[in-house]
Short mmCIF file of C-alpha atoms in Angstrom, two decimals:
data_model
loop_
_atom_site.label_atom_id
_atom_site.label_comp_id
_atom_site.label_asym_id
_atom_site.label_seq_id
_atom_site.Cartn_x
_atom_site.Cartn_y
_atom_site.Cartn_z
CA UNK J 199 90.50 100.87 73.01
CA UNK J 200 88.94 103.10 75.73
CA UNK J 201 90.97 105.67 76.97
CA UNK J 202 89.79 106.28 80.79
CA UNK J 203 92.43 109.22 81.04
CA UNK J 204 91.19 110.97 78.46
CA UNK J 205 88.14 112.92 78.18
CA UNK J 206 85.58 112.35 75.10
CA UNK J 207 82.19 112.87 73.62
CA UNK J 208 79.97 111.60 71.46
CA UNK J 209 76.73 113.02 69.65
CA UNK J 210 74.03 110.60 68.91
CA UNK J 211 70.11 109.40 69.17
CA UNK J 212 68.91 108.06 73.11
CA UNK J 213 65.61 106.10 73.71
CA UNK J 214 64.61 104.88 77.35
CA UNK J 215 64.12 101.13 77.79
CA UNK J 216 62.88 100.15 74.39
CA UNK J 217 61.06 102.71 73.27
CA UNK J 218 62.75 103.41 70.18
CA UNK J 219 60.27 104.93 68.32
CA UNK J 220 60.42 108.06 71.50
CA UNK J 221 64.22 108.80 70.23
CA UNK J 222 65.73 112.05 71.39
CA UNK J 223 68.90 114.02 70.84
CA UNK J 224 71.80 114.51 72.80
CA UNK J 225 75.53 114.65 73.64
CA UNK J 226 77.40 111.92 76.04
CA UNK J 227 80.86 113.53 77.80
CA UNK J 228 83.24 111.32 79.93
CA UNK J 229 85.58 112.64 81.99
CA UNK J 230 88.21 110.89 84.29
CA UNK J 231 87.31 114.09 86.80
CA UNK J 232 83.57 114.22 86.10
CA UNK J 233 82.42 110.61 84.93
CA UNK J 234 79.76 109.78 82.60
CA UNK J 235 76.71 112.96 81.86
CA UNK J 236 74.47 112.76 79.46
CA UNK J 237 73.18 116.07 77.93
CA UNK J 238 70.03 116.07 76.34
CA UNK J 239 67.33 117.83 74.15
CA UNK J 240 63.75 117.14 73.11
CA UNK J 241 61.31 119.09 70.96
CA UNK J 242 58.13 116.86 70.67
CA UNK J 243 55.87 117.35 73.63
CA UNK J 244 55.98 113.80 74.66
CA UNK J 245 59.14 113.41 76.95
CA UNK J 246 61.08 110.26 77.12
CA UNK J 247 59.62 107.50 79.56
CA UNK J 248 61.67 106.89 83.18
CA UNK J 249 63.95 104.27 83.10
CA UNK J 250 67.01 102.22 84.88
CA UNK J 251 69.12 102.40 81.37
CA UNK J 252 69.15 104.46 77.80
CA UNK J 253 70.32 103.13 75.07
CA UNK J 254 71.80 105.07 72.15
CA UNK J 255 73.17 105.33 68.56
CA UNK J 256 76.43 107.04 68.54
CA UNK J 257 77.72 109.35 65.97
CA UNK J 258 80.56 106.73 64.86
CA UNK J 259 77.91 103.84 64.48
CA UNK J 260 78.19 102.28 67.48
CA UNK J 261 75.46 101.17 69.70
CA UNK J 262 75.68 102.08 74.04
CA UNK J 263 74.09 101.97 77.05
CA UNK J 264 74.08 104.12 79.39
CA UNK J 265 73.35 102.53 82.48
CA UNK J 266 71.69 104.19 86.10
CA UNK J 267 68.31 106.00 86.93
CA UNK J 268 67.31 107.96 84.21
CA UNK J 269 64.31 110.94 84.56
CA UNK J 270 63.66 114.07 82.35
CA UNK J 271 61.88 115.13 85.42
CA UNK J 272 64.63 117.86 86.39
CA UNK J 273 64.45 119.46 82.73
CA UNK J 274 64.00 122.71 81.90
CA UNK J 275 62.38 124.37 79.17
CA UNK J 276 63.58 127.03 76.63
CA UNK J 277 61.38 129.03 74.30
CA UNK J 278 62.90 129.97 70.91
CA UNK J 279 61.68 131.21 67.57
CA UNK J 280 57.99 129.22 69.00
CA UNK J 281 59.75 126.49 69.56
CA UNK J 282 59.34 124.77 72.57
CA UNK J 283 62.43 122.57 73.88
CA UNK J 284 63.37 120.48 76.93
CA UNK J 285 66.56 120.04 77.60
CA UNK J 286 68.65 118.91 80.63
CA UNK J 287 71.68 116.72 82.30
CA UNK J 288 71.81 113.24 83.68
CA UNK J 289 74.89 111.73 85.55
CA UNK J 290 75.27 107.89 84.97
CA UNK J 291 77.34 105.37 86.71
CA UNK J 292 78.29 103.86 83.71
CA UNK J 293 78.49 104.37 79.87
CA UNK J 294 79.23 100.77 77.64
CA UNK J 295 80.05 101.47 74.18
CA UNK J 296 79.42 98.50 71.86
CA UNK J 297 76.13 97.27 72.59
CA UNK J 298 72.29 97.62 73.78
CA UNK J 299 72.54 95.91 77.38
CA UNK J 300 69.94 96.01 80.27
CA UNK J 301 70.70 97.02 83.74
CA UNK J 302 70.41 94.10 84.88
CA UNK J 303 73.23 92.38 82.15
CA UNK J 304 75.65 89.84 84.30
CA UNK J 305 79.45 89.31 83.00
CA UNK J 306 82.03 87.09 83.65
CA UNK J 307 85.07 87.70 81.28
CA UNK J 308 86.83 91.29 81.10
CA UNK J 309 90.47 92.83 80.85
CA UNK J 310 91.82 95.92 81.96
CA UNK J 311 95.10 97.90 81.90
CA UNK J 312 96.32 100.23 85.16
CA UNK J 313 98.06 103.41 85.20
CA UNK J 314 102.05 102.32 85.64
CA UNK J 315 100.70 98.49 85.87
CA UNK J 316 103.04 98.53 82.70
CA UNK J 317 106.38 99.49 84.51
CA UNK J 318 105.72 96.74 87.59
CA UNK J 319 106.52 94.34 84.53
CA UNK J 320 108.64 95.66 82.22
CA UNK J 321 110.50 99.41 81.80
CA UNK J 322 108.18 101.12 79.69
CA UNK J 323 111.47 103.10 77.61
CA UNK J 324 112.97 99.94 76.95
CA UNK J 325 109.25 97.94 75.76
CA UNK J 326 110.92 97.61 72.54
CA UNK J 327 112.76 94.47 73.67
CA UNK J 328 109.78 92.91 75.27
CA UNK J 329 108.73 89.74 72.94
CA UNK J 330 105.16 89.69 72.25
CA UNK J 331 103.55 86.13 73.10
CA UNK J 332 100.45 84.95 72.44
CA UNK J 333 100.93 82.82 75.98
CA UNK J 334 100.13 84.30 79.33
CA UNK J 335 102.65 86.00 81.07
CA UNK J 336 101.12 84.67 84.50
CA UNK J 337 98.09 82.50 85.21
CA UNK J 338 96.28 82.05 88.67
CA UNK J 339 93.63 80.55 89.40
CA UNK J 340 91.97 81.83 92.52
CA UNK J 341 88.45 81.26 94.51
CA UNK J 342 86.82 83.83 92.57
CA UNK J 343 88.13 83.02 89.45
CA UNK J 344 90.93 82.55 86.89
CA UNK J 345 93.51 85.56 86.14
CA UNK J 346 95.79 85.83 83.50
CA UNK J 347 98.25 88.60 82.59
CA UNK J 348 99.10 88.85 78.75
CA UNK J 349 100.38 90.87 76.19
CA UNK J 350 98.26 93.24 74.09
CA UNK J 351 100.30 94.26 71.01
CA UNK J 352 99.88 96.92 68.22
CA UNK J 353 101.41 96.08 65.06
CA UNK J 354 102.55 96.98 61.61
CA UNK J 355 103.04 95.56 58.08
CA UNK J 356 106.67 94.11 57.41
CA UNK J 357 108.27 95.28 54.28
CA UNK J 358 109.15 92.36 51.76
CA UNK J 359 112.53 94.47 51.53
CA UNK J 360 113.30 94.69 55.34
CA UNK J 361 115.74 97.03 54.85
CA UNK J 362 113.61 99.52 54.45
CA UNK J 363 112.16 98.95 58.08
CA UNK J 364 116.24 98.22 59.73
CA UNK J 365 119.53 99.53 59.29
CA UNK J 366 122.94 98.53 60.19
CA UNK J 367 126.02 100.39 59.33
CA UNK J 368 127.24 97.00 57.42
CA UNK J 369 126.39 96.87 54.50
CA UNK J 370 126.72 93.34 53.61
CA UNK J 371 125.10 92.04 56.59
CA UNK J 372 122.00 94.63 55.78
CA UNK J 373 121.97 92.41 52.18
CA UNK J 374 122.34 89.31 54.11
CA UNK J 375 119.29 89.88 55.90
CA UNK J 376 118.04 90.82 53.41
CA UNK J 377 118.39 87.99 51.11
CA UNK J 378 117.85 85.16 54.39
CA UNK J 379 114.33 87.33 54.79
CA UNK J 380 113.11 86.73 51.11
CA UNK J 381 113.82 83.13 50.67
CA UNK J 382 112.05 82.14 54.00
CA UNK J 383 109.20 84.23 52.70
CA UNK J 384 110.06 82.31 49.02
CA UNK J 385 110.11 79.03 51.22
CA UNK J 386 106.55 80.21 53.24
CA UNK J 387 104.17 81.85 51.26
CA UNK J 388 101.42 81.60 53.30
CA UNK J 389 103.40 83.16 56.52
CA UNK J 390 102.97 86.76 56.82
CA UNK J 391 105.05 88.83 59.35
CA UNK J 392 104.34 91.45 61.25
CA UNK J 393 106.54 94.84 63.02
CA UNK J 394 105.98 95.23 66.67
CA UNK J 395 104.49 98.74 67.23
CA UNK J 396 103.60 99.20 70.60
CA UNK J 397 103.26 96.37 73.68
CA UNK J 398 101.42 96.67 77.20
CA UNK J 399 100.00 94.04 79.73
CA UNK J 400 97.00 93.49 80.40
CA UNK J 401 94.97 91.65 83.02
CA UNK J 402 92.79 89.27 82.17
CA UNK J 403 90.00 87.65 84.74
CA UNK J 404 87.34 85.13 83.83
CA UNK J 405 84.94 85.09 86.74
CA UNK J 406 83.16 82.01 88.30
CA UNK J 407 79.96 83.37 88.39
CA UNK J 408 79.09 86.22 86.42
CA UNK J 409 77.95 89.74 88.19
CA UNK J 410 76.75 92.99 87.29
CA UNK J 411 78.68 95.95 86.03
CA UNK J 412 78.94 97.23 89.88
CA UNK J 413 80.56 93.84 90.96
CA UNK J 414 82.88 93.50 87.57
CA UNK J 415 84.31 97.14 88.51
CA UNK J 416 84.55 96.53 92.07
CA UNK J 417 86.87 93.61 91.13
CA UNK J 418 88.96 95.91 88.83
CA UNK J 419 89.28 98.87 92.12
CA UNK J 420 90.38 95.88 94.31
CA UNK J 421 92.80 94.81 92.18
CA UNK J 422 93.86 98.57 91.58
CA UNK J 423 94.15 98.91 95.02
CA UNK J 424 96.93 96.20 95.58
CA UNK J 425 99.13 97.75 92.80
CA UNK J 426 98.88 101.15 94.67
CA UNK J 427 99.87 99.50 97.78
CA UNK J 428 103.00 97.38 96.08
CA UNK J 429 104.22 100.69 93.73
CA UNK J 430 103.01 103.52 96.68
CA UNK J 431 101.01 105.40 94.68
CA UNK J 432 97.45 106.35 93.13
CA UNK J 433 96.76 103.42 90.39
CA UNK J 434 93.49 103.79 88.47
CA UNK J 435 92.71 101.91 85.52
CA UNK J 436 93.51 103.50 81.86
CA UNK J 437 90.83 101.08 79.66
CA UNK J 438 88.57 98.49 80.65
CA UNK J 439 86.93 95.63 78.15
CA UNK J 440 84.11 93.88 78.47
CA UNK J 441 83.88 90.54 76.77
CA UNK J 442 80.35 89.51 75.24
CA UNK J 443 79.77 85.85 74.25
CA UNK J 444 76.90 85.07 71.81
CA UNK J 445 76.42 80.89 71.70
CA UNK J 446 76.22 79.59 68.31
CA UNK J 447 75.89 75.94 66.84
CA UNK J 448 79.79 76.39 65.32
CA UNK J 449 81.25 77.65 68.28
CA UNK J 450 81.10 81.03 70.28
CA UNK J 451 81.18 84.79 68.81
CA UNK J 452 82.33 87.46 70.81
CA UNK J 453 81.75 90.96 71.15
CA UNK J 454 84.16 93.69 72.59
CA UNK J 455 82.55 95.83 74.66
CA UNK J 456 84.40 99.23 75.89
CA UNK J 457 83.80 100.20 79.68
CA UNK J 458 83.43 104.02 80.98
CA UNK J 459 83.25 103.46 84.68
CA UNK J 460 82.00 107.39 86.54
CA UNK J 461 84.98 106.80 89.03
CA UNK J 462 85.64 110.55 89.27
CA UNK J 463 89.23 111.42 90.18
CA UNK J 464 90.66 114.96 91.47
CA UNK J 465 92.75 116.62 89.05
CA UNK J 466 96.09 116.33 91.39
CA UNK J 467 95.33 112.59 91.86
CA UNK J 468 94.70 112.07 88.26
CA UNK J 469 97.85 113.55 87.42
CA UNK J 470 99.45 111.72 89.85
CA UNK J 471 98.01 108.65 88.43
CA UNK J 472 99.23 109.41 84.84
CA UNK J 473 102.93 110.07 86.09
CA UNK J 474 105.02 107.37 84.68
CA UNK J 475 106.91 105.96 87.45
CA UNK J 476 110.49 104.24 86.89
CA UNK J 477 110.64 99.96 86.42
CA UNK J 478 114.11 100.49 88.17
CA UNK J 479 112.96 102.54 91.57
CA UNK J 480 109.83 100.89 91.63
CA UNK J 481 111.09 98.83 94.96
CA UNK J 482 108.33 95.92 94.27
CA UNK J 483 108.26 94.81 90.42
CA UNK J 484 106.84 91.29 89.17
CA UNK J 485 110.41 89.59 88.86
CA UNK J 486 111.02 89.98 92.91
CA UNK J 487 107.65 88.81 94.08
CA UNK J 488 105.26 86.49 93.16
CA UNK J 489 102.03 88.09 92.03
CA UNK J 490 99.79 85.30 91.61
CA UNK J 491 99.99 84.78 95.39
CA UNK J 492 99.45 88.55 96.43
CA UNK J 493 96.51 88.82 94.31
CA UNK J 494 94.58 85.69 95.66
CA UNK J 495 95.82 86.68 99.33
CA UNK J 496 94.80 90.48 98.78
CA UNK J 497 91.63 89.65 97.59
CA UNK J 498 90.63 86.86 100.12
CA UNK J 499 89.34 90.38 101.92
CA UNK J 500 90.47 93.23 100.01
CA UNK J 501 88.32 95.34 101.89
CA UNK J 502 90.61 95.39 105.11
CA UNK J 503 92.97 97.57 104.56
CA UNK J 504 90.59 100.27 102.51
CA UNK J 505 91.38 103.09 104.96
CA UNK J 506 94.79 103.10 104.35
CA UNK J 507 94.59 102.19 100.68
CA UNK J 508 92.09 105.13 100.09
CA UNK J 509 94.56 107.87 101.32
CA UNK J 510 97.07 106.58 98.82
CA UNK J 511 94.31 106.16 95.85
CA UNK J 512 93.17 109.84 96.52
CA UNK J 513 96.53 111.49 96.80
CA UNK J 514 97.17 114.98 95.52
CA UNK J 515 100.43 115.51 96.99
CA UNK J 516 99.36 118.65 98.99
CA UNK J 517 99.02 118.62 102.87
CA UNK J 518 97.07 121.51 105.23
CA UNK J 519 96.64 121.32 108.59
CA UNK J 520 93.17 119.87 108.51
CA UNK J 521 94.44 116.72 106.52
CA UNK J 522 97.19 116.38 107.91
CA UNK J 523 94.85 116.58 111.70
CA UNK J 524 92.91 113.38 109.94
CA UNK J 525 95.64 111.38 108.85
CA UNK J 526 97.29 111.36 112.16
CA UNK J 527 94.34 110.14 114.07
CA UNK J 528 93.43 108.08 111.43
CA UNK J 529 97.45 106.33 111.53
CA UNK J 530 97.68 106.22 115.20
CA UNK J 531 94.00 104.31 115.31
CA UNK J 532 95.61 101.61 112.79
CA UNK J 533 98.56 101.55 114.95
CA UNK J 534 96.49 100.44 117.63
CA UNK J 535 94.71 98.60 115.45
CA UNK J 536 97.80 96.09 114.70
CA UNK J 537 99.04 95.49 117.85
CA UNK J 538 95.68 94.25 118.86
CA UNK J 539 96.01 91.71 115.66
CA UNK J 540 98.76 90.43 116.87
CA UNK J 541 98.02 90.21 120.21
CA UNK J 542 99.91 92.90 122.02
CA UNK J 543 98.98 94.55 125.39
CA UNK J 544 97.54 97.90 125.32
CA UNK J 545 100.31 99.31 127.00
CA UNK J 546 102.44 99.19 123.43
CA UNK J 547 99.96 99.78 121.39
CA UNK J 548 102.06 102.60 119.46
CA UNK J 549 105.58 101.27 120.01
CA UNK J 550 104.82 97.45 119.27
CA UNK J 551 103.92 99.03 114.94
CA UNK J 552 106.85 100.78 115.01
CA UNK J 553 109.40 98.42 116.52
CA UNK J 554 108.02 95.37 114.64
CA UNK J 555 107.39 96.56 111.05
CA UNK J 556 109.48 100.15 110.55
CA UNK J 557 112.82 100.05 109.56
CA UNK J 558 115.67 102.00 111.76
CA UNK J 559 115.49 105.24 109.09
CA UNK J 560 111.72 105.06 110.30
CA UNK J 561 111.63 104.42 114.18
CA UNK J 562 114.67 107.23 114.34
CA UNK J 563 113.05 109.82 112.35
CA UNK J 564 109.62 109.46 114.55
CA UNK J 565 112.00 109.71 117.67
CA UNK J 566 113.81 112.68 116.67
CA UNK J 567 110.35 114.90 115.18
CA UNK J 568 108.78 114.13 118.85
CA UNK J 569 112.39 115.04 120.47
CA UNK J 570 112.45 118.30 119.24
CA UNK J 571 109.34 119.12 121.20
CA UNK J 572 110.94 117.17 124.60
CA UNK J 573 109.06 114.27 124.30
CA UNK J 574 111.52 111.40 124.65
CA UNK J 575 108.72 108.31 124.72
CA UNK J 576 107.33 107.48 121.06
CA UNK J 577 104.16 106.40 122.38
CA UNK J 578 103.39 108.76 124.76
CA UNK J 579 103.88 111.22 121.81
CA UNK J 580 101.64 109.87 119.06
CA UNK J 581 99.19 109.44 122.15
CA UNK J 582 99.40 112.95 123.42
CA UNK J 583 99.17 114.24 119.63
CA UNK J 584 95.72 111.88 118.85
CA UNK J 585 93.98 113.43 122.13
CA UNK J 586 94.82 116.71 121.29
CA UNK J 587 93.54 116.72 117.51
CA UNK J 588 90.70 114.05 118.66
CA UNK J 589 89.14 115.49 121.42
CA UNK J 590 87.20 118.71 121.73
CA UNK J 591 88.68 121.14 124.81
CA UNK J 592 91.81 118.74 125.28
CA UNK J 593 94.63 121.61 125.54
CA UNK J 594 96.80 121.81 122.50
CA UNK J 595 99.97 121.90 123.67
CA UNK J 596 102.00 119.85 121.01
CA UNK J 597 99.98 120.27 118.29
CA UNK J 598 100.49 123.69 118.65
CA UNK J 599 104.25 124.05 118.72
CA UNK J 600 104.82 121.50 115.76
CA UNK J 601 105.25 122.66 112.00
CA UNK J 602 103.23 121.73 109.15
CA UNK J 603 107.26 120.13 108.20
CA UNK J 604 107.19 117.81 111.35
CA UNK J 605 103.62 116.60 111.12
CA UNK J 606 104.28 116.00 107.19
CA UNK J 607 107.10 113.93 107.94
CA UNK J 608 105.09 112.21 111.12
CA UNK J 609 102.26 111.38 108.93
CA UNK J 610 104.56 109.86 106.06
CA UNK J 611 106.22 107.88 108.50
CA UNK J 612 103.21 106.07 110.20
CA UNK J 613 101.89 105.40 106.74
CA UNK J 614 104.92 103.47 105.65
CA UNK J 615 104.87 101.71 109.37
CA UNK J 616 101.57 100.21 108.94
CA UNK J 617 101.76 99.50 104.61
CA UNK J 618 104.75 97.47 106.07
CA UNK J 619 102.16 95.78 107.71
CA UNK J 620 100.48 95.31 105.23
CA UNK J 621 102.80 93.80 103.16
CA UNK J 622 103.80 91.25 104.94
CA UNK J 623 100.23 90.42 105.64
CA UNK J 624 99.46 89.71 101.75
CA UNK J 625 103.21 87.93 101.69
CA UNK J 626 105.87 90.08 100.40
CA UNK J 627 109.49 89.09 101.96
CA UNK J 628 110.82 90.65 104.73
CA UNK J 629 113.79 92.10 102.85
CA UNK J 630 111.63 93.32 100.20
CA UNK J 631 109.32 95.15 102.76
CA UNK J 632 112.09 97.17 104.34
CA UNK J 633 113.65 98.10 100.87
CA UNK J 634 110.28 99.51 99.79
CA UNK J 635 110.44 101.40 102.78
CA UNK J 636 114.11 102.72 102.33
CA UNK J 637 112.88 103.96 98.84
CA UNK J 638 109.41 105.28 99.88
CA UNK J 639 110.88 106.93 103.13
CA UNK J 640 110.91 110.72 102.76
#
């Protein structure tokens, strides 16, 4: 299974389009931080035709494509020994591993696994107990098409003497077991059992009309997107798979194809990303809400809250004054931007947020930064601050006495305000919505 934290690379044979017969050398590295570059070399003198796609031959067997624009037309060339070579380096959107595809290739059945999307279900140190089942965990069926999350399990052979694979400090019982073990295998020889290695979940989405790799991983960042928003923090996905039907008169054949998306992430973020957060102070998990509901209502326009969502899927945890400029501007915008949603005069167009959708440890800790500085309305502060970062020549008068400590704080405060917002937009309980902000509150 793909790894998309990890980087890798692979040595093998490339041809353009389907010119086999013009094959050429070269090196494919993936990188979570860098994405998908090809690295190339050619010694005959007729270079490798344009194209929208190569295909290649990788060193472990298997057949990719590596799909975007593809030109040798930014080469260079290296003299050695009177040997003539061309070499050079070509970013790709995409690499597939698995199969020759064509740009152009529509799909309509994948799965995918997010960073920490295994700790919204179950705690991850205590997976042990979590019984694999060959049903879906949850199934919804939405306008765009049908989702299912499901186990994925790793497993092991089971010893015919299963004390060899438990213990117990009893003796008899450990004989017991395994005795009662044998004679149901005795009783069922053609049963064979298994030992539960590892377990995640996975999501699973069959689509109602199929789309092109841009589309299918647009789907996946959406969905990536509203598990950011429910655990407050950066959620990328850690494999993607791609599932390839072949028709046949006895029924269908599929092939698995693995998915290296060029969805390059900042170091910090990545990190981030790959922190395992806790199942028990995540403040939204699956057993409090129900998930089949946010996803069809998140994506009925998943687009709509991107602004928001984007700060939190390209977090690095470090501020500087120029950021920290941006975010407040862009906060106090989507403050605005609510009340006039729900209908509220101008004249409240920072308070209305607050009041409506922050809980008390919130709305005091905006009053007090802003009465440090003597400024006793809340609105008339987060105006005065906007102007002064937004407009060139405005005197900086607050800006300039506050700490990097206070506008931190500010800006953490806003953001909670309006994904409050948020969540009750997609659905989440009003009790559940203030105790994610009690946790997430600095």
């Amino acid at each position: 299974m793909s790894k998309l934290f990890e980087s890798k690379q692979w040595i093998g044979e490339f041809f353009s389009e389907d010119d086999f017969d013009q094959r050429f050398s070269g090196r494919v590295n993936y990188s979570p931080t860098d994405g998908v570059i090809l690295e190339y070399w050619v010694s005959t003198h007729k270079m490798p035709a344009d194209s929208g796609f190569v295909h290649g031959v990788l060193e472990t067997g298997e057949k990719c494509t590596l799909i975007g624009a593809f030109t040798t037309s930014h080469s260079s060339i290296s003299f050695k020994d009177n040997l003539q070579m061309r070499v050079g380096r070509v970013g790709f959107p995409c690499l597939i591993v698995g199969d020759f595809l064509r740009s152009d290739e529509l799909y309509n059945n994948f799965n995918f696994s997010l960073s920490n999307m295994q700790e919204f279900f179950f705690a991850k140190g205590f997976k042990d107990f979590v019984k694999y089942s060959e049903d879906p965990i949850l199934v919804a069926d939405t306008k765009f098409g049908h989702i299912r999350v499901s186990n994925n399990a790793k497993f092991g052979p089971l010893h015919a003497d299963i004390t060899k694979q438990i213990y117990s400090w009893d003796k008899q019982a450990l004989e017991d077991i395994r005795d009662a073990f044998l004679k149901v295998k005795e009783d069922r020889p053609q049963a064979s059992f298994m030992l539960k290695k590892d377990i995640e979940y996975r999501l699973e989405i069959n689509l109602n009309e199929s789309v092109d790799y841009h589309a299918l991983f647009k789907y996946i960042s959406n969905l990536a997107d509203l598990f950011a928003v429910l655990t407050y923090s950066p959620v990328h996905p850690e494999s993607i798979q791609i599932l390839k039907y072949f028709g046949e008169v006895d029924g269908d054949r599929v092939r698995i194809l693995k998915f290296y998306p060029s969805n390059a992430l900042s170091v910090k973020t990545l990190e981030l990303s790959a922190q395992h957060a806790s199942h028990f102070h995540l403040p939204i998990t699956n057993r409090k809400v129900d998930l089949g509901l946010l996803i069809e209502e998140w994506m009925e326009s998943p687009d709509r809250f991107a602004t928001t969502v984007s700060g939190i899927q390209n977090e690095t945890g470090y501020r500087n004054l120029h950021s920290l400029h941006g975010e407040l501007v862009l906060f106090s915008t989507q403050l605005e931007a609510i009340s006039m949603d729900d209908g509220v005069k101008s004249g409240e167009k920072y308070e209305y947020p607050i009041r409506q959708y922050s809980i008390k440890k919130i709305s005091d800790g905006i009053k007090q930064v802003f009465l440090k500085f003597g400024v006793s309305s809340v609105g008339e502060g987060i105006s005065t601050l906007r102007n002064e970062i937004a407009h060139v020549g405005r005197p900086k008068r607050l800006i300039k006495v506050m700490n990097m400590e206070d506008l931190i704080l500010l800006s953490q405060y806003l953001e909670l305000t309006i994904l409050a917002y948020i969540l009750k937009k997609i659905g989440v309980g009003a009790e559940l919505v203030e105790d994610y902000q009690d946790k997430c509150c600095p």
